[in-house]
PDB file of C-alpha atoms in Angstrom:
ATOM      1  CA  MET L   1       0.000   0.000   0.000  1.00 69.00           C
ATOM      2  CA  VAL L   2       2.850   2.361   0.856  1.00 82.00           C
ATOM      3  CA  ASP L   3       4.466   1.644  -2.515  1.00 82.00           C
ATOM      4  CA  VAL L   4       1.249   2.566  -4.331  1.00 84.00           C
ATOM      5  CA  LEU L   5       0.969   5.824  -2.376  1.00 88.00           C
ATOM      6  CA  ILE L   6       4.572   6.732  -3.191  1.00 88.00           C
ATOM      7  CA  ILE L   7       4.021   6.132  -6.903  1.00 89.00           C
ATOM      8  CA  LEU L   8       0.749   8.073  -6.824  1.00 90.00           C
ATOM      9  CA  PHE L   9       2.541  10.945  -5.086  1.00 92.00           C
ATOM     10  CA  LEU L  10       5.213  10.975  -7.800  1.00 91.00           C
ATOM     11  CA  ILE L  11       2.535  11.011 -10.509  1.00 92.00           C
ATOM     12  CA  ILE L  12       0.755  13.935  -8.842  1.00 93.00           C
ATOM     13  CA  LEU L  13       4.096  15.732  -8.540  1.00 93.00           C
ATOM     14  CA  ASN L  14       4.633  15.179 -12.249  1.00 93.00           C
ATOM     15  CA  GLY L  15       1.174  16.657 -12.798  1.00 93.00           C
ATOM     16  CA  PHE L  16       2.235  19.747 -10.878  1.00 94.00           C
ATOM     17  CA  PHE L  17       5.129  20.351 -13.265  1.00 93.00           C
ATOM     18  CA  ALA L  18       2.931  19.702 -16.309  1.00 93.00           C
ATOM     19  CA  LEU L  19       0.330  22.137 -14.969  1.00 94.00           C
ATOM     20  CA  SER L  20       3.020  24.733 -14.244  1.00 93.00           C
ATOM     21  CA  GLU L  21       4.415  24.537 -17.752  1.00 92.00           C
ATOM     22  CA  ILE L  22       1.078  25.086 -19.492  1.00 93.00           C
ATOM     23  CA  ALA L  23      -0.162  27.706 -17.005  1.00 92.00           C
ATOM     24  CA  VAL L  24       2.875  29.979 -17.219  1.00 92.00           C
ATOM     25  CA  VAL L  25       3.268  29.623 -20.985  1.00 90.00           C
ATOM     26  CA  SER L  26      -0.413  30.269 -21.783  1.00 89.00           C
ATOM     27  CA  ALA L  27      -1.139  32.922 -19.124  1.00 90.00           C
ATOM     28  CA  ASN L  28      -2.006  36.311 -20.613  1.00 86.00           C
ATOM     29  CA  LYS L  29       0.812  38.741 -19.915  1.00 85.00           C
ATOM     30  CA  ASN L  30      -1.494  41.764 -19.653  1.00 84.00           C
ATOM     31  CA  ARG L  31      -3.712  40.046 -17.082  1.00 87.00           C
ATOM     32  CA  LEU L  32      -0.648  39.019 -15.089  1.00 90.00           C
ATOM     33  CA  GLU L  33       0.557  42.617 -15.197  1.00 89.00           C
ATOM     34  CA  THR L  34      -2.825  43.766 -13.904  1.00 88.00           C
ATOM     35  CA  GLU L  35      -2.636  41.281 -11.021  1.00 90.00           C
ATOM     36  CA  ARG L  36       0.912  42.394 -10.262  1.00 90.00           C
ATOM     37  CA  LYS L  37      -0.215  46.012  -9.988  1.00 90.00           C
ATOM     38  CA  LYS L  38      -2.884  44.859  -7.528  1.00 90.00           C
ATOM     39  CA  GLY L  39      -0.091  43.497  -5.329  1.00 90.00           C
ATOM     40  CA  SER L  40      -0.005  39.836  -6.372  1.00 90.00           C
ATOM     41  CA  LYS L  41       3.479  38.468  -5.705  1.00 90.00           C
ATOM     42  CA  GLY L  42       2.613  35.294  -7.570  1.00 91.00           C
ATOM     43  CA  ALA L  43       1.841  37.313 -10.698  1.00 91.00           C
ATOM     44  CA  ALA L  44       5.167  39.121 -10.369  1.00 92.00           C
ATOM     45  CA  GLN L  45       6.986  35.785 -10.145  1.00 91.00           C
ATOM     46  CA  ALA L  46       5.030  34.431 -13.127  1.00 91.00           C
ATOM     47  CA  LEU L  47       6.064  37.444 -15.216  1.00 91.00           C
ATOM     48  CA  LYS L  48       9.697  36.775 -14.308  1.00 89.00           C
ATOM     49  CA  LEU L  49       9.309  33.175 -15.451  1.00 89.00           C
ATOM     50  CA  GLN L  50       7.764  34.331 -18.733  1.00 87.00           C
ATOM     51  CA  SER L  51      10.608  36.775 -19.302  1.00 86.00           C
ATOM     52  CA  ASN L  52      13.159  33.941 -19.089  1.00 83.00           C
ATOM     53  CA  PRO L  53      11.477  30.952 -20.758  1.00 83.00           C
ATOM     54  CA  ASP L  54      14.691  28.953 -21.206  1.00 80.00           C
ATOM     55  CA  ASN L  55      15.345  28.761 -17.459  1.00 82.00           C
ATOM     56  CA  PHE L  56      11.683  28.133 -16.690  1.00 86.00           C
ATOM     57  CA  LEU L  57      11.243  25.321 -19.211  1.00 86.00           C
ATOM     58  CA  SER L  58      14.552  23.799 -18.128  1.00 85.00           C
ATOM     59  CA  SER L  59      13.381  23.761 -14.496  1.00 86.00           C
ATOM     60  CA  VAL L  60      10.139  22.051 -15.463  1.00 89.00           C
ATOM     61  CA  GLN L  61      11.949  19.527 -17.626  1.00 86.00           C
ATOM     62  CA  VAL L  62      14.419  18.676 -14.858  1.00 86.00           C
ATOM     63  CA  GLY L  63      11.529  17.986 -12.490  1.00 88.00           C
ATOM     64  CA  ILE L  64       9.551  15.901 -14.991  1.00 89.00           C
ATOM     65  CA  THR L  65      12.599  13.888 -16.062  1.00 87.00           C
ATOM     66  CA  LEU L  66      13.724  13.081 -12.517  1.00 87.00           C
ATOM     67  CA  ILE L  67      10.211  12.062 -11.500  1.00 88.00           C
ATOM     68  CA  GLY L  68       9.870   9.889 -14.593  1.00 86.00           C
ATOM     69  CA  ILE L  69      13.141   8.092 -13.876  1.00 85.00           C
ATOM     70  CA  VAL L  70      12.343   7.511 -10.199  1.00 86.00           C
ATOM     71  CA  ASN L  71       8.768   6.494 -10.922  1.00 83.00           C
ATOM     72  CA  GLY L  72       9.749   4.007 -13.602  1.00 79.00           C
ATOM     73  CA  ALA L  73      12.546   2.424 -11.609  1.00 79.00           C
ATOM     74  CA  TYR L  74      10.716   2.338  -8.285  1.00 80.00           C
ATOM     75  CA  GLY L  75       7.336   1.299  -9.680  1.00 78.00           C
ATOM     76  CA  GLY L  76       8.710  -1.515 -11.808  1.00 74.00           C
ATOM     77  CA  ALA L  77      10.841  -2.884  -9.004  1.00 75.00           C
ATOM     78  CA  THR L  78       8.189  -2.788  -6.272  1.00 82.00           C
ATOM     79  CA  LEU L  79       4.741  -3.311  -7.766  1.00 82.00           C
ATOM     80  CA  ALA L  80       5.791  -6.083 -10.150  1.00 83.00           C
ATOM     81  CA  VAL L  81       6.628  -8.269  -7.142  1.00 83.00           C
ATOM     82  CA  TYR L  82       2.975  -8.300  -6.103  1.00 82.00           C
ATOM     83  CA  LEU L  83       1.812  -9.474  -9.531  1.00 84.00           C
ATOM     84  CA  VAL L  84       4.362 -12.256 -10.075  1.00 86.00           C
ATOM     85  CA  PRO L  85       2.532 -14.823  -7.837  1.00 85.00           C
ATOM     86  CA  PHE L  86      -0.684 -14.175  -9.736  1.00 86.00           C
ATOM     87  CA  PHE L  87       0.833 -15.020 -13.130  1.00 87.00           C
ATOM     88  CA  GLU L  88       2.731 -18.002 -11.696  1.00 87.00           C
ATOM     89  CA  GLN L  89      -0.623 -19.685 -11.071  1.00 86.00           C
ATOM     90  CA  PHE L  90      -1.137 -20.283 -14.792  1.00 84.00           C
ATOM     91  CA  ALA L  91       0.860 -22.749 -16.837  1.00 83.00           C
ATOM     92  CA  TRP L  92       0.967 -20.514 -19.922  1.00 84.00           C
ATOM     93  CA  SER L  93       2.454 -17.562 -18.009  1.00 82.00           C
ATOM     94  CA  ARG L  94       4.519 -19.286 -15.301  1.00 81.00           C
ATOM     95  CA  ALA L  95       7.782 -19.167 -17.263  1.00 84.00           C
ATOM     96  CA  PHE L  96       7.367 -15.487 -18.061  1.00 86.00           C
ATOM     97  CA  ALA L  97       5.679 -14.338 -14.858  1.00 87.00           C
ATOM     98  CA  ASP L  98       8.361 -11.743 -14.054  1.00 85.00           C
ATOM     99  CA  SER L  99       8.298 -10.185 -17.532  1.00 86.00           C
ATOM    100  CA  ILE L 100       4.506 -10.160 -17.761  1.00 88.00           C
ATOM    101  CA  ALA L 101       4.179  -8.611 -14.301  1.00 87.00           C
ATOM    102  CA  MET L 102       6.706  -5.909 -15.209  1.00 86.00           C
ATOM    103  CA  THR L 103       4.883  -5.167 -18.475  1.00 87.00           C
ATOM    104  CA  VAL L 104       1.505  -4.880 -16.753  1.00 88.00           C
ATOM    105  CA  VAL L 105       2.946  -2.550 -14.108  1.00 85.00           C
ATOM    106  CA  VAL L 106       4.562  -0.332 -16.744  1.00 85.00           C
ATOM    107  CA  ILE L 107       1.297  -0.116 -18.706  1.00 88.00           C
ATOM    108  CA  LEU L 108      -0.725   0.741 -15.596  1.00 88.00           C
ATOM    109  CA  ILE L 109       1.756   3.365 -14.397  1.00 87.00           C
ATOM    110  CA  THR L 110       1.941   4.870 -17.890  1.00 87.00           C
ATOM    111  CA  TYR L 111      -1.846   5.093 -18.150  1.00 91.00           C
ATOM    112  CA  VAL L 112      -2.265   6.721 -14.741  1.00 90.00           C
ATOM    113  CA  SER L 113       0.673   9.045 -15.443  1.00 90.00           C
ATOM    114  CA  ILE L 114      -0.837  10.219 -18.718  1.00 91.00           C
ATOM    115  CA  VAL L 115      -4.282  10.855 -17.234  1.00 93.00           C
ATOM    116  CA  ILE L 116      -3.448  12.186 -13.759  1.00 92.00           C
ATOM    117  CA  GLY L 117       0.081  13.397 -14.429  1.00 91.00           C
ATOM    118  CA  GLU L 118      -0.467  15.066 -17.810  1.00 91.00           C
ATOM    119  CA  LEU L 119      -3.948  15.467 -19.307  1.00 93.00           C
ATOM    120  CA  VAL L 120      -5.944  16.528 -16.242  1.00 94.00           C
ATOM    121  CA  PRO L 121      -3.358  19.065 -14.958  1.00 93.00           C
ATOM    122  CA  LYS L 122      -2.892  20.578 -18.416  1.00 93.00           C
ATOM    123  CA  THR L 123      -6.644  20.940 -18.870  1.00 94.00           C
ATOM    124  CA  ILE L 124      -6.907  22.684 -15.506  1.00 93.00           C
ATOM    125  CA  ALA L 125      -4.023  24.980 -16.450  1.00 92.00           C
ATOM    126  CA  LEU L 126      -5.578  25.945 -19.787  1.00 90.00           C
ATOM    127  CA  ASN L 127      -8.917  26.785 -18.176  1.00 91.00           C
ATOM    128  CA  ASN L 128      -7.368  28.804 -15.314  1.00 90.00           C
ATOM    129  CA  ALA L 129      -4.044  29.931 -16.761  1.00 91.00           C
ATOM    130  CA  VAL L 130      -3.560  33.206 -14.882  1.00 91.00           C
ATOM    131  CA  LYS L 131      -4.708  31.881 -11.499  1.00 92.00           C
ATOM    132  CA  MET L 132      -2.620  28.723 -11.818  1.00 93.00           C
ATOM    133  CA  ALA L 133       0.435  30.661 -13.019  1.00 93.00           C
ATOM    134  CA  CYS L 134       0.260  32.898  -9.944  1.00 93.00           C
ATOM    135  CA  THR L 135      -0.058  29.828  -7.699  1.00 92.00           C
ATOM    136  CA  VAL L 136       2.780  27.712  -9.111  1.00 92.00           C
ATOM    137  CA  SER L 137       5.288  30.459  -9.887  1.00 91.00           C
ATOM    138  CA  ARG L 138       6.912  30.501  -6.447  1.00 90.00           C
ATOM    139  CA  PRO L 139       7.460  26.723  -6.148  1.00 90.00           C
ATOM    140  CA  ILE L 140       8.923  26.660  -9.660  1.00 89.00           C
ATOM    141  CA  ARG L 141      11.314  29.452  -8.710  1.00 87.00           C
ATOM    142  CA  TRP L 142      12.476  27.304  -5.788  1.00 89.00           C
ATOM    143  CA  VAL L 143      13.007  24.362  -8.122  1.00 86.00           C
ATOM    144  CA  SER L 144      15.106  26.616 -10.352  1.00 84.00           C
ATOM    145  CA  PHE L 145      17.173  27.600  -7.325  1.00 85.00           C
ATOM    146  CA  ILE L 146      17.675  24.032  -6.063  1.00 86.00           C
ATOM    147  CA  PHE L 147      18.658  22.641  -9.463  1.00 82.00           C
ATOM    148  CA  TYR L 148      20.427  25.808 -10.576  1.00 83.00           C
ATOM    149  CA  PRO L 149      23.490  24.123 -12.189  1.00 84.00           C
ATOM    150  CA  PHE L 150      21.357  21.710 -14.225  1.00 79.00           C
ATOM    151  CA  VAL L 151      18.903  24.445 -15.174  1.00 80.00           C
ATOM    152  CA  LYS L 152      21.662  26.768 -16.391  1.00 82.00           C
ATOM    153  CA  LEU L 153      23.322  23.936 -18.314  1.00 84.00           C
ATOM    154  CA  LEU L 154      20.071  23.040 -20.066  1.00 81.00           C
ATOM    155  CA  ALA L 155      19.230  26.695 -20.757  1.00 79.00           C
ATOM    156  CA  ALA L 156      22.708  27.353 -22.179  1.00 84.00           C
ATOM    157  CA  SER L 157      22.536  24.216 -24.313  1.00 85.00           C
ATOM    158  CA  THR L 158      19.119  25.237 -25.638  1.00 81.00           C
ATOM    159  CA  ALA L 159      20.330  28.751 -26.446  1.00 80.00           C
ATOM    160  CA  LEU L 160      23.395  27.344 -28.226  1.00 85.00           C
ATOM    161  CA  PHE L 161      21.316  24.958 -30.313  1.00 83.00           C
ATOM    162  CA  ASN L 162      18.856  27.721 -31.218  1.00 80.00           C
ATOM    163  CA  LYS L 163      21.776  29.877 -32.315  1.00 83.00           C
ATOM    164  CA  MET L 164      23.173  27.053 -34.448  1.00 85.00           C
ATOM    165  CA  ILE L 165      19.904  26.677 -36.360  1.00 85.00           C
ATOM    166  CA  GLY L 166      19.421  30.429 -36.649  1.00 78.00           C
ATOM    167  CA  LEU L 167      16.429  30.683 -34.339  1.00 73.00           C
ATOM    168  CA  LYS L 168      16.195  34.116 -32.755  1.00 68.00           C
ATOM    169  CA  PRO L 169      13.888  35.052 -29.883  1.00 61.00           C
ATOM    170  CA  LYS L 170      11.252  37.605 -30.784  1.00 59.00           C
ATOM    171  CA  ASN L 171       8.829  39.701 -28.823  1.00 57.00           C
ATOM    172  CA  GLU L 172       5.186  38.767 -28.980  1.00 57.00           C
ATOM    173  CA  ILE L 173       3.366  41.249 -31.213  1.00 61.00           C
ATOM    174  CA  ILE L 174      -0.380  41.167 -31.698  1.00 64.00           C
ATOM    175  CA  SER L 175      -1.382  41.863 -35.283  1.00 66.00           C
ATOM    176  CA  GLU L 176      -4.446  43.856 -36.326  1.00 67.00           C
ATOM    177  CA  LEU L 177      -6.246  40.688 -37.422  1.00 73.00           C
ATOM    178  CA  GLU L 178      -5.548  38.996 -34.067  1.00 71.00           C
ATOM    179  CA  LEU L 179      -6.760  42.053 -32.152  1.00 74.00           C
ATOM    180  CA  ARG L 180      -9.955  42.228 -34.206  1.00 74.00           C
ATOM    181  CA  ALA L 181     -10.517  38.505 -33.639  1.00 78.00           C
ATOM    182  CA  MET L 182     -10.063  39.009 -29.885  1.00 76.00           C
ATOM    183  CA  LEU L 183     -12.592  41.855 -29.897  1.00 76.00           C
ATOM    184  CA  LYS L 184     -15.081  39.737 -31.837  1.00 79.00           C
ATOM    185  CA  THR L 185     -14.651  36.866 -29.371  1.00 80.00           C
ATOM    186  CA  ALA L 186     -15.121  39.260 -26.454  1.00 77.00           C
ATOM    187  CA  SER L 187     -18.317  40.546 -28.079  1.00 78.00           C
ATOM    188  CA  ASN L 188     -19.658  37.032 -28.688  1.00 80.00           C
ATOM    189  CA  GLU L 189     -18.971  36.058 -25.073  1.00 74.00           C
ATOM    190  CA  GLY L 190     -20.616  39.201 -23.708  1.00 77.00           C
ATOM    191  CA  VAL L 191     -17.446  40.778 -22.325  1.00 73.00           C
ATOM    192  CA  ILE L 192     -18.078  43.906 -24.410  1.00 78.00           C
ATOM    193  CA  ASP L 193     -21.288  45.137 -26.044  1.00 82.00           C
ATOM    194  CA  ALA L 194     -21.927  44.592 -29.736  1.00 79.00           C
ATOM    195  CA  ALA L 195     -22.070  48.371 -30.195  1.00 79.00           C
ATOM    196  CA  GLU L 196     -18.628  48.726 -28.632  1.00 81.00           C
ATOM    197  CA  ASN L 197     -17.254  46.065 -30.950  1.00 76.00           C
ATOM    198  CA  ILE L 198     -18.672  47.923 -33.967  1.00 79.00           C
ATOM    199  CA  MET L 199     -17.064  51.135 -32.730  1.00 78.00           C
ATOM    200  CA  HIS L 200     -13.693  49.405 -32.387  1.00 75.00           C
ATOM    201  CA  GLU L 201     -14.059  47.935 -35.879  1.00 76.00           C
ATOM    202  CA  GLN L 202     -14.707  51.409 -37.290  1.00 74.00           C
ATOM    203  CA  VAL L 203     -11.457  52.612 -35.723  1.00 73.00           C
ATOM    204  CA  PHE L 204      -9.513  50.132 -37.864  1.00 71.00           C
ATOM    205  CA  TYR L 205     -11.368  51.210 -41.007  1.00 70.00           C
ATOM    206  CA  PHE L 206     -10.887  54.901 -40.190  1.00 70.00           C
ATOM    207  CA  SER L 207      -7.115  54.519 -39.765  1.00 67.00           C
ATOM    208  CA  ASP L 208      -6.860  53.125 -43.301  1.00 69.00           C
ATOM    209  CA  LYS L 209      -8.594  56.114 -44.887  1.00 71.00           C
ATOM    210  CA  ARG L 210      -6.983  59.244 -46.310  1.00 74.00           C
ATOM    211  CA  ALA L 211      -8.316  62.775 -46.052  1.00 70.00           C
ATOM    212  CA  VAL L 212      -9.593  62.613 -49.637  1.00 69.00           C
ATOM    213  CA  HIS L 213     -11.919  59.757 -48.630  1.00 69.00           C
ATOM    214  CA  ILE L 214     -13.766  61.702 -45.931  1.00 72.00           C
ATOM    215  CA  MET L 215     -13.345  65.360 -46.969  1.00 77.00           C
ATOM    216  CA  THR L 216     -14.361  67.406 -49.994  1.00 77.00           C
ATOM    217  CA  HIS L 217     -11.744  69.406 -51.841  1.00 75.00           C
ATOM    218  CA  ARG L 218     -12.317  73.147 -51.606  1.00 72.00           C
ATOM    219  CA  THR L 219     -12.669  73.416 -55.389  1.00 74.00           C
ATOM    220  CA  ASP L 220     -15.552  70.929 -55.276  1.00 76.00           C
ATOM    221  CA  VAL L 221     -17.445  72.668 -52.468  1.00 80.00           C
ATOM    222  CA  GLU L 222     -20.682  74.351 -53.622  1.00 83.00           C
ATOM    223  CA  TRP L 223     -21.193  77.816 -52.179  1.00 84.00           C
ATOM    224  CA  VAL L 224     -22.794  81.154 -52.979  1.00 86.00           C
ATOM    225  CA  ASP L 225     -21.101  84.504 -53.141  1.00 88.00           C
ATOM    226  CA  ILE L 226     -23.074  86.928 -50.968  1.00 86.00           C
ATOM    227  CA  SER L 227     -21.561  89.843 -52.814  1.00 86.00           C
ATOM    228  CA  LYS L 228     -23.667  88.938 -55.858  1.00 87.00           C
ATOM    229  CA  THR L 229     -27.118  90.299 -56.525  1.00 86.00           C
ATOM    230  CA  GLN L 230     -30.177  88.467 -55.248  1.00 86.00           C
ATOM    231  CA  GLU L 231     -31.112  87.316 -58.755  1.00 86.00           C
ATOM    232  CA  GLU L 232     -27.653  85.863 -59.338  1.00 85.00           C
ATOM    233  CA  ILE L 233     -27.706  84.062 -56.010  1.00 84.00           C
ATOM    234  CA  VAL L 234     -31.118  82.545 -56.820  1.00 86.00           C
ATOM    235  CA  GLN L 235     -29.840  81.340 -60.193  1.00 86.00           C
ATOM    236  CA  ASP L 236     -26.793  79.758 -58.525  1.00 83.00           C
ATOM    237  CA  LEU L 237     -28.981  78.012 -55.938  1.00 84.00           C
ATOM    238  CA  LEU L 238     -31.197  76.546 -58.644  1.00 84.00           C
ATOM    239  CA  HIS L 239     -28.202  74.726 -60.103  1.00 83.00           C
ATOM    240  CA  MET L 240     -27.068  73.304 -56.759  1.00 84.00           C
ATOM    241  CA  ARG L 241     -28.070  69.885 -55.387  1.00 79.00           C
ATOM    242  CA  HIS L 242     -27.938  70.579 -51.651  1.00 78.00           C
ATOM    243  CA  SER L 243     -30.478  71.953 -49.199  1.00 80.00           C
ATOM    244  CA  LYS L 244     -27.795  73.697 -47.163  1.00 82.00           C
ATOM    245  CA  ILE L 245     -25.229  75.869 -48.910  1.00 83.00           C
ATOM    246  CA  LEU L 246     -22.196  77.765 -47.662  1.00 84.00           C
ATOM    247  CA  ALA L 247     -22.520  81.527 -47.912  1.00 86.00           C
ATOM    248  CA  CYS L 248     -19.176  83.267 -48.379  1.00 85.00           C
ATOM    249  CA  ASN L 249     -17.914  86.704 -49.283  1.00 81.00           C
ATOM    250  CA  LYS L 250     -15.564  86.308 -52.206  1.00 69.00           C
TER     251      LYS L 250
END
């Protein structure tokens, strides 16, 4: 029973690292900045992790790798012993009882690890990215501190490999299309009113227009010269297409 609890604990710990990875990576930077301004220390730590993704991802990978190694070695060596007597009862499996027991244990641990240690935590992280990022940021910073040499080695190796293949880090820039899509999604979900979304859309259209599109050139403006006689003004008005005319003194 103790062995099962230890393995389950390791799987849950693996889930913590998987959750941390997705939460910090997918958390909206602007929302984290808002939480930081409200005094959230977790948000401040999460922003630091986002600003140095190589160290953060290396810390997570160190934790996941170590847990995977320990879990595989410990689980296979301990739980398989309990299954060997069961398979020794049958003539067809007696000769391979040890191997079959080990295989069954590996399959069971893998299944539970995928569900509890990967899929469920990542789903939670995606649905509550900002909240989870604020919660896990401090423990991950401690992991980075404890495994500092390994983390720096992995981060340096990653940076070197990226440099070799010509991959350069770039700042995240939201394009106009992405921003308009975000506004449309916010409108559909009721975050902003439909009228507000239309107003924002018009801003994009307005910025693409030139003065000639929204103004009339002075030579094309219809007006009357008040210095003319009344008869001349009436004749000019009869040839004009507007109900309101500019009156100017030439």
